[in-house]
CSV table of C-alpha atoms and ligand atoms in Angstrom, one decimal:
chain,number,residue,atom,x,y,z
O,1,MET,CA,15.4,29.1,11.4
O,2,ASP,CA,15.6,29.6,7.6
O,3,ALA,CA,15.0,33.4,7.2
O,4,PHE,CA,13.6,33.1,3.6
O,5,LEU,CA,11.1,30.4,4.7
O,6,ARG,CA,10.2,32.5,7.7
O,7,ARG,CA,9.5,35.6,5.6
O,8,LEU,CA,7.5,33.6,3.0
O,9,PRO,CA,3.8,34.2,3.7
O,10,LYS,CA,2.4,30.7,4.3
O,11,VAL,CA,-0.9,29.0,4.6
O,12,GLU,CA,-1.8,26.6,7.4
O,13,LEU,CA,-4.9,24.4,6.9
O,14,HIS,CA,-4.5,21.6,9.4
O,15,ALA,CA,-3.9,22.7,13.0
O,16,HIS,CA,-5.8,21.5,16.0
O,17,LEU,CA,-6.1,24.3,18.6
O,18,ASN,CA,-5.4,22.2,21.7
O,19,GLY,CA,-2.5,20.4,20.0
O,20,SER,CA,-1.0,23.7,18.9
O,21,VAL,CA,-0.6,25.0,22.5
O,22,SER,CA,3.1,25.4,23.3
O,23,ARG,CA,4.7,24.2,26.5
O,24,GLU,CA,5.4,27.8,27.3
O,25,THR,CA,1.6,28.6,27.1
O,26,ILE,CA,0.8,25.5,29.2
O,27,ARG,CA,3.3,26.6,31.8
O,28,GLN,CA,1.7,30.1,31.9
O,29,LEU,CA,-1.8,28.6,32.3
O,30,LEU,CA,-0.5,26.3,35.1
O,31,ALA,CA,1.0,29.2,36.9
O,32,ALA,CA,-2.5,30.5,37.6
O,33,HIS,CA,-3.3,27.4,39.6
O,34,PRO,CA,-2.4,27.1,43.3
O,35,PRO,CA,1.0,25.5,44.0
O,36,ASP,CA,-0.6,22.4,45.6
O,37,SER,CA,-2.9,21.7,42.6
O,38,PRO,CA,-2.5,18.2,41.3
O,39,LEU,CA,-2.2,19.8,37.8
O,40,HIS,CA,1.5,20.5,38.4
O,41,ALA,CA,2.2,16.8,38.8
O,42,GLU,CA,0.0,16.0,35.8
O,43,PHE,CA,2.0,18.4,33.6
O,44,ALA,CA,5.2,16.8,34.7
O,45,GLU,CA,3.6,13.5,33.5
O,46,PHE,CA,2.6,15.1,30.2
O,47,GLU,CA,6.2,16.2,29.6
O,48,ARG,CA,7.4,12.7,30.3
O,49,GLN,CA,4.8,11.0,28.1
O,50,CYS,CA,5.3,13.4,25.2
O,51,SER,CA,8.0,11.1,23.9
O,52,LEU,CA,5.5,8.9,22.1
O,53,GLU,CA,5.8,5.1,22.4
O,54,SER,CA,3.1,4.4,19.9
O,55,PHE,CA,0.6,6.2,17.7
O,56,SER,CA,-2.4,5.3,19.9
O,57,SER,CA,-0.7,6.6,23.1
O,58,PHE,CA,-0.8,10.1,21.4
O,59,PHE,CA,-4.6,10.7,22.0
O,60,GLY,CA,-4.2,10.2,25.7
O,61,LEU,CA,-1.9,13.2,25.8
O,62,PHE,CA,-4.8,15.6,25.3
O,63,ARG,CA,-6.3,15.0,28.8
O,64,PHE,CA,-3.2,16.8,30.2
O,65,VAL,CA,-3.7,19.8,27.8
O,66,TYR,CA,-7.5,19.8,28.5
O,67,ALA,CA,-6.8,19.9,32.2
O,68,VAL,CA,-5.5,23.5,31.9
O,69,THR,CA,-7.8,24.6,29.0
O,70,GLY,CA,-11.2,24.0,30.7
O,71,THR,CA,-12.4,27.6,31.1
O,72,LYS,CA,-13.5,30.4,28.8
O,73,ALA,CA,-10.5,32.5,29.8
O,74,ALA,CA,-8.1,29.7,29.0
O,75,ILE,CA,-9.6,28.9,25.6
O,76,ARG,CA,-9.6,32.6,24.7
O,77,ALA,CA,-5.9,32.8,25.9
O,78,ILE,CA,-4.8,29.8,23.9
O,79,ALA,CA,-6.7,30.8,20.8
O,80,LYS,CA,-5.0,34.2,20.9
O,81,GLN,CA,-1.5,32.8,21.6
O,82,VAL,CA,-1.8,30.1,18.9
O,83,VAL,CA,-2.7,32.7,16.3
O,84,LEU,CA,0.2,34.8,17.4
O,85,ASP,CA,2.6,31.8,17.3
O,86,PHE,CA,1.5,31.0,13.7
O,87,GLU,CA,2.0,34.7,12.7
O,88,ALA,CA,5.5,34.6,14.2
O,89,ASP,CA,6.0,31.5,12.0
O,90,GLY,CA,5.2,33.6,8.9
O,91,CYS,CA,1.6,32.2,8.5
O,92,THR,CA,-0.6,34.7,6.6
O,93,TYR,CA,-3.8,32.6,6.3
O,94,LEU,CA,-4.7,30.2,9.1
O,95,GLU,CA,-7.6,27.7,9.4
O,96,LEU,CA,-7.6,26.6,13.0
O,97,ARG,CA,-9.8,23.7,14.0
O,98,SER,CA,-11.1,22.6,17.4
O,99,THR,CA,-13.6,20.2,19.0
O,100,PRO,CA,-16.1,22.3,21.0
O,101,ARG,CA,-16.6,21.0,24.5
O,102,CYS,CA,-18.3,22.1,27.7
O,103,GLY,CA,-18.9,21.0,31.3
O,104,THR,CA,-15.6,22.0,32.8
O,105,GLY,CA,-14.9,25.2,34.7
O,106,ASP,CA,-17.3,28.0,33.5
O,107,LEU,CA,-17.7,26.4,30.0
O,108,GLY,CA,-21.5,26.0,30.2
O,109,SER,CA,-22.1,25.3,26.5
O,110,LYS,CA,-20.3,24.5,23.2
O,111,GLN,CA,-21.4,27.9,22.0
O,112,GLU,CA,-19.4,29.5,24.8
O,113,TYR,CA,-16.4,27.4,23.7
O,114,VAL,CA,-16.7,28.8,20.2
O,115,ASP,CA,-17.2,32.3,21.5
O,116,ALA,CA,-14.0,32.0,23.4
O,117,CYS,CA,-12.1,30.8,20.3
O,118,LEU,CA,-13.5,33.7,18.2
O,119,ALA,CA,-12.7,36.2,21.0
O,120,GLY,CA,-9.1,35.0,21.2
O,121,THR,CA,-8.8,35.3,17.5
O,122,GLN,CA,-10.0,38.9,17.6
O,123,ASP,CA,-7.6,39.7,20.5
O,124,ALA,CA,-4.7,38.4,18.3
O,125,LEU,CA,-5.8,40.1,15.1
O,126,GLN,CA,-6.2,43.4,17.0
O,127,GLU,CA,-2.7,43.1,18.4
O,128,LEU,CA,-1.3,42.3,14.9
O,129,ALA,CA,-3.3,45.2,13.3
O,130,ALA,CA,-1.7,47.6,15.8
O,131,ARG,CA,1.7,46.3,14.5
O,132,GLY,CA,0.6,46.7,10.9
O,133,VAL,CA,0.4,43.0,10.2
O,134,ALA,CA,-2.3,41.5,8.0
O,135,MET,CA,-3.5,38.0,8.6
O,136,ASP,CA,-6.7,36.0,7.9
O,137,VAL,CA,-7.9,33.4,10.4
O,138,LYS,CA,-10.9,31.1,9.9
O,139,TRP,CA,-12.2,28.2,12.0
O,140,ILE,CA,-13.2,24.6,11.3
O,141,LEU,CA,-15.2,22.8,14.0
O,142,SER,CA,-14.2,19.2,14.6
O,143,LEU,CA,-16.4,16.2,15.2
O,144,ASP,CA,-14.5,13.5,17.2
O,145,ARG,CA,-14.9,10.0,15.9
O,146,ARG,CA,-16.0,8.9,19.5
O,147,HIS,CA,-19.0,11.2,19.4
O,148,SER,CA,-22.6,10.1,19.0
O,149,LEU,CA,-24.5,11.4,15.9
O,150,GLU,CA,-26.5,13.6,18.3
O,151,ALA,CA,-23.3,15.3,19.5
O,152,GLY,CA,-22.0,15.6,15.9
O,153,LEU,CA,-25.3,17.2,14.8
O,154,ASP,CA,-25.0,19.7,17.7
O,155,THR,CA,-21.5,20.7,16.5
O,156,VAL,CA,-22.7,21.1,12.9
O,157,ASP,CA,-25.6,23.3,14.1
O,158,LEU,CA,-23.0,25.4,16.0
O,159,ALA,CA,-20.8,25.6,12.9
O,160,VAL,CA,-23.7,26.7,10.7
O,161,ALA,CA,-24.8,29.3,13.3
O,162,ASN,CA,-21.3,30.8,13.3
O,163,MET,CA,-20.6,30.8,9.6
O,164,HIS,CA,-21.0,34.6,9.5
O,165,ARG,CA,-18.3,34.9,12.2
O,166,GLY,CA,-15.6,33.0,10.3
O,167,VAL,CA,-16.4,29.3,10.7
O,168,VAL,CA,-15.8,27.8,7.2
O,169,GLY,CA,-15.9,24.1,7.6
O,170,VAL,CA,-16.2,20.9,9.7
O,171,ASP,CA,-13.7,18.1,10.3
O,172,LEU,CA,-13.7,14.5,11.4
O,173,CYS,CA,-10.8,13.9,13.8
O,174,GLY,CA,-9.9,11.7,16.8
O,175,ASP,CA,-8.4,8.3,17.4
O,176,PRO,CA,-8.7,6.4,14.1
O,177,GLU,CA,-9.1,3.1,15.9
O,178,VAL,CA,-12.3,4.3,17.5
O,179,GLY,CA,-15.7,4.8,15.8
O,180,GLY,CA,-16.4,5.2,12.1
O,181,PHE,CA,-17.4,7.8,9.5
O,182,LEU,CA,-20.8,6.2,8.6
O,183,GLN,CA,-22.2,6.8,12.1
O,184,LEU,CA,-21.5,10.6,11.7
O,185,LYS,CA,-22.2,10.9,8.0
O,186,PRO,CA,-25.7,12.5,8.4
O,187,ALA,CA,-24.0,15.3,10.4
O,188,PHE,CA,-21.5,15.9,7.6
O,189,SER,CA,-24.3,15.8,5.0
O,190,LYS,CA,-26.1,18.5,7.0
O,191,ALA,CA,-23.0,20.6,7.1
O,192,ARG,CA,-22.5,20.4,3.4
O,193,ALA,CA,-26.1,21.2,2.6
O,194,ALA,CA,-25.7,24.4,4.7
O,195,GLY,CA,-22.7,25.5,2.7
O,196,LEU,CA,-19.9,24.4,5.0
O,197,LYS,CA,-16.8,22.7,3.6
O,198,VAL,CA,-15.8,19.3,4.8
O,199,THR,CA,-12.3,17.9,5.6
O,200,LEU,CA,-11.9,14.3,6.9
O,201,HIS,CA,-8.9,12.7,8.7
O,202,MET,CA,-8.5,9.7,6.4
O,203,ALA,CA,-6.3,6.6,6.2
O,204,GLU,CA,-4.2,7.8,9.1
O,205,ILE,CA,-3.5,4.1,10.1
O,206,GLU,CA,-3.2,1.0,8.0
O,207,SER,CA,-6.4,-0.7,9.0
O,208,GLN,CA,-8.9,1.9,7.8
O,209,GLY,CA,-9.9,0.3,4.5
O,210,GLN,CA,-13.7,0.4,4.6
O,211,ASP,CA,-13.9,3.6,6.5
O,212,THR,CA,-11.7,5.2,3.8
O,213,ILE,CA,-14.1,4.0,1.0
O,214,ASP,CA,-17.1,5.3,3.0
O,215,MET,CA,-15.4,8.7,3.2
O,216,LEU,CA,-14.5,8.8,-0.4
O,217,ASP,CA,-18.1,7.9,-1.4
O,218,PHE,CA,-19.1,11.0,0.6
O,219,GLY,CA,-16.5,13.1,-1.3
O,220,PRO,CA,-14.7,15.4,1.2
O,221,ASP,CA,-13.3,18.8,0.0
O,222,ARG,CA,-9.9,18.0,1.6
O,223,ILE,CA,-8.2,15.0,3.2
O,224,GLY,CA,-6.2,15.1,6.5
O,225,HIS,CA,-3.1,12.9,6.3
O,226,GLY,CA,-4.1,10.2,3.7
O,227,THR,CA,-1.1,8.2,4.9
O,228,PHE,CA,-2.3,4.7,4.0
O,229,LEU,CA,-4.2,5.5,0.8
O,230,SER,CA,-3.6,2.6,-1.6
O,231,GLY,CA,-5.0,0.9,-4.7
O,232,GLU,CA,-8.5,2.0,-5.7
O,233,SER,CA,-8.7,4.6,-2.9
O,234,ARG,CA,-5.5,6.3,-4.0
O,235,ASP,CA,-6.6,6.3,-7.6
O,236,ARG,CA,-9.9,7.9,-6.6
O,237,VAL,CA,-8.2,10.6,-4.6
O,238,ILE,CA,-5.9,11.4,-7.5
O,239,ARG,CA,-8.7,11.2,-10.1
O,240,ASP,CA,-10.8,13.6,-8.1
O,241,ALA,CA,-7.8,15.8,-7.3
O,242,ILE,CA,-8.8,16.0,-3.6
O,243,PRO,CA,-6.2,18.1,-1.8
O,244,ILE,CA,-4.2,16.4,1.0
O,245,GLU,CA,-3.3,18.2,4.2
O,246,VAL,CA,0.3,16.9,4.7
O,247,CYS,CA,1.7,16.7,8.2
O,248,LEU,CA,5.3,15.4,7.9
O,249,SER,CA,6.6,15.9,11.4
O,250,SER,CA,3.4,14.6,13.0
O,251,ASN,CA,3.5,11.4,10.9
O,252,VAL,CA,7.2,10.7,11.4
O,253,ILE,CA,7.1,11.4,15.2
O,254,GLY,CA,3.8,9.6,15.5
O,255,MET,CA,5.5,6.7,13.7
O,256,THR,CA,3.0,6.1,11.0
O,257,VAL,CA,5.7,7.0,8.4
O,258,PRO,CA,9.3,5.7,8.8
O,259,SER,CA,11.1,8.7,7.4
O,260,ILE,CA,10.6,12.0,5.5
O,261,GLU,CA,11.9,10.5,2.3
O,262,GLU,CA,9.3,7.7,2.5
O,263,HIS,CA,6.5,10.1,3.3
O,264,HIS,CA,3.6,9.9,0.8
O,265,PHE,CA,4.1,13.6,0.0
O,266,ASN,CA,7.0,12.3,-2.1
O,267,HIS,CA,4.5,10.2,-4.2
O,268,PHE,CA,1.6,12.7,-4.4
O,269,HIS,CA,3.4,16.0,-4.8
O,270,PHE,CA,5.7,14.9,-7.6
O,271,GLN,CA,2.9,13.6,-9.7
O,272,GLY,CA,1.2,17.0,-9.5
O,273,HIS,CA,-1.4,16.1,-6.8
O,274,PRO,CA,-2.5,19.1,-4.6
O,275,CYS,CA,-0.6,18.9,-1.2
O,276,VAL,CA,-0.6,21.6,1.5
O,277,LEU,CA,2.1,21.5,4.2
O,278,CYS,CA,0.6,21.6,7.7
O,279,THR,CA,1.7,21.3,11.3
O,280,ASP,CA,-1.2,19.2,12.8
O,281,ASP,CA,-0.2,19.7,16.5
O,282,ARG,CA,2.7,22.1,16.7
O,283,GLY,CA,2.7,22.1,20.5
O,284,VAL,CA,2.8,18.3,20.9
O,285,PHE,CA,5.3,17.7,18.1
O,286,ALA,CA,7.3,20.8,18.8
O,287,CYS,CA,7.3,21.7,15.1
O,288,SER,CA,6.4,24.8,13.1
O,289,LEU,CA,5.3,25.7,9.6
O,290,VAL,CA,8.9,27.0,8.8
O,291,HIS,CA,10.2,23.6,9.9
O,292,GLU,CA,7.7,21.7,7.7
O,293,TYR,CA,8.7,23.8,4.7
O,294,SER,CA,12.4,23.3,5.5
O,295,LEU,CA,12.0,19.5,5.7
O,296,VAL,CA,10.5,19.4,2.3
O,297,GLU,CA,13.1,21.8,0.8
O,298,LYS,CA,16.0,19.8,2.3
O,299,HIS,CA,14.8,16.2,1.8
O,300,PHE,CA,13.3,16.6,-1.6
O,301,ARG,CA,15.9,19.2,-2.8
O,302,LEU,CA,13.4,21.9,-3.7
O,303,SER,CA,14.4,25.5,-4.5
O,304,HIS,CA,13.1,28.7,-2.9
O,305,ALA,CA,11.1,29.3,-6.0
O,306,ASP,CA,9.5,25.8,-5.5
O,307,MET,CA,8.6,26.7,-1.9
O,308,VAL,CA,7.0,30.0,-3.0
O,309,GLN,CA,5.0,28.0,-5.5
O,310,LEU,CA,3.9,25.5,-2.9
O,311,ALA,CA,2.6,28.3,-0.6
O,312,LEU,CA,0.8,30.0,-3.6
O,313,LYS,CA,-0.9,26.8,-4.7
O,314,SER,CA,-2.1,26.2,-1.2
O,315,VAL,CA,-4.3,29.2,-1.5
O,316,ASP,CA,-6.4,27.4,-4.1
O,317,TYR,CA,-7.5,24.9,-1.4
O,318,ILE,CA,-8.5,27.2,1.4
O,319,PHE,CA,-12.1,27.1,2.6
O,320,ALA,CA,-12.7,30.9,2.7
O,321,ASP,CA,-14.4,32.9,-0.1
O,322,ASN,CA,-12.7,34.1,-3.3
O,323,GLU,CA,-12.2,37.6,-1.9
O,324,THR,CA,-10.1,36.2,0.9
O,325,LYS,CA,-8.2,34.0,-1.6
O,326,GLN,CA,-7.4,37.0,-3.7
O,327,ARG,CA,-6.2,39.0,-0.6
O,328,VAL,CA,-4.0,36.1,0.5
O,329,ARG,CA,-2.6,35.5,-3.0
O,330,SER,CA,-1.7,39.2,-3.3
O,331,ARG,CA,0.3,39.0,-0.1
O,332,ILE,CA,2.3,36.0,-1.4
O,333,ASP,CA,2.7,37.7,-4.8
O,334,ALA,CA,4.0,40.9,-3.2
O,335,PHE,CA,6.6,38.8,-1.3
O,336,LYS,CA,7.6,37.1,-4.6
O,337,ALA,CA,8.0,40.4,-6.4
O,338,ALA,CA,10.1,41.9,-3.5
O,339,GLU,CA,12.4,38.8,-3.4
O,340,ALA,CA,12.9,38.7,-7.2
W,1,6MZ,C1,-6.7,12.7,14.6
W,1,6MZ,C2,-6.2,14.4,16.0
W,1,6MZ,C3,-4.8,14.4,15.7
W,1,6MZ,O1,-9.9,19.7,18.8
W,1,6MZ,O2,-9.4,19.8,21.3
W,1,6MZ,N1,-6.4,15.4,16.9
W,1,6MZ,N2,-7.1,13.6,15.5
W,1,6MZ,N3,-5.4,12.6,14.2
W,1,6MZ,C4,-4.4,13.4,14.7
W,1,6MZ,N4,-3.2,13.3,14.3
W,1,6MZ,C5,-2.0,13.1,15.1
W,1,6MZ,N5,-4.2,15.4,16.4
W,1,6MZ,C6,-5.2,16.0,17.1
W,1,6MZ,O3,-7.5,19.5,19.6
W,1,6MZ,C7,-7.1,18.3,20.1
W,1,6MZ,C8,-7.9,17.2,19.4
W,1,6MZ,O4,-7.6,17.1,18.0
W,1,6MZ,C9,-7.6,15.7,17.6
W,1,6MZ,C10,-7.9,14.8,18.8
W,1,6MZ,O5,-9.2,14.5,18.8
W,1,6MZ,C11,-7.5,15.8,20.0
W,1,6MZ,O6,-8.3,15.5,21.1
W,1,6MZ,P1,-8.9,20.2,19.9
W,1,6MZ,O7,-8.7,21.7,19.8
């Protein structure tokens, strides 16, 4: 691991909770199940399928993760561990996102799911505070493209009700081949009216033309991926300077981008467009924030000073308030001063 990039205080803005659970954490959760539980065979299948054969096969993987994260205790434990994993990766500001669900184990409501996420966050932050480590963690609640408008509105209500506890935004995620933005648009309008920020997975696959235009008409605060933005859509994203959450490893392993060199980061970043390096699903893709930074440093021949600048600029695009932005900036500035 590159020691400089590890020490550099970094910002993570696109990380799915259940996709960020490491194999090690899954193994620990599995150990709590009886030896004859079918979950053990399921996990072996998960490990086998994790070498992706196509982008669409990726979404099926989550049923294996969900099989061991279906209780309040499990959600609390993974939220804690994922925050600690990011801190170990040198992340100083984290926006974690997750799709609230219920109906498995003792998860009686989506509110209980969110409570467990927030409790896990507090567990981690307390542990870090005891070690003298400062970190800020905020939450984004995700609406899955498969969801009905009713389910989407429920999630937005939950996000609004939990704004005072650190929920800063909502997201549209899920298999891009399923559903569409327009069906959930009223839920996103409601979120925006209540003061929540909006990020949308956009143009993740080639065939999302009209959906991309519908999303741009809405005007998200940030874009997830933006892999297949082209023509007028690309021009609009650049004109409106909409920040892109860039997920290099995810896109290359998920086979929507042929190589790091051909990644759209190359196009957007070098023409001064706001880009933030993110991990997406660090558990599934076995990546890390340090790894994403080192890929960029190596493949685009950037200097340490460029990497510090990239981390510092990322703070401009976080969904938290100005006070938090200042606090995070000062941690990166202190690092910069110490390294000078
Ligand atoms: C779109 C993705 C994704 O919400 O249960 N998810 N959606 N594109 C991606 N890029 C590869 N990676 C993950 O985390 C898992 C959920 O996040 C979404 C999927 O809907 C997945 O079920 P949570 O914590």
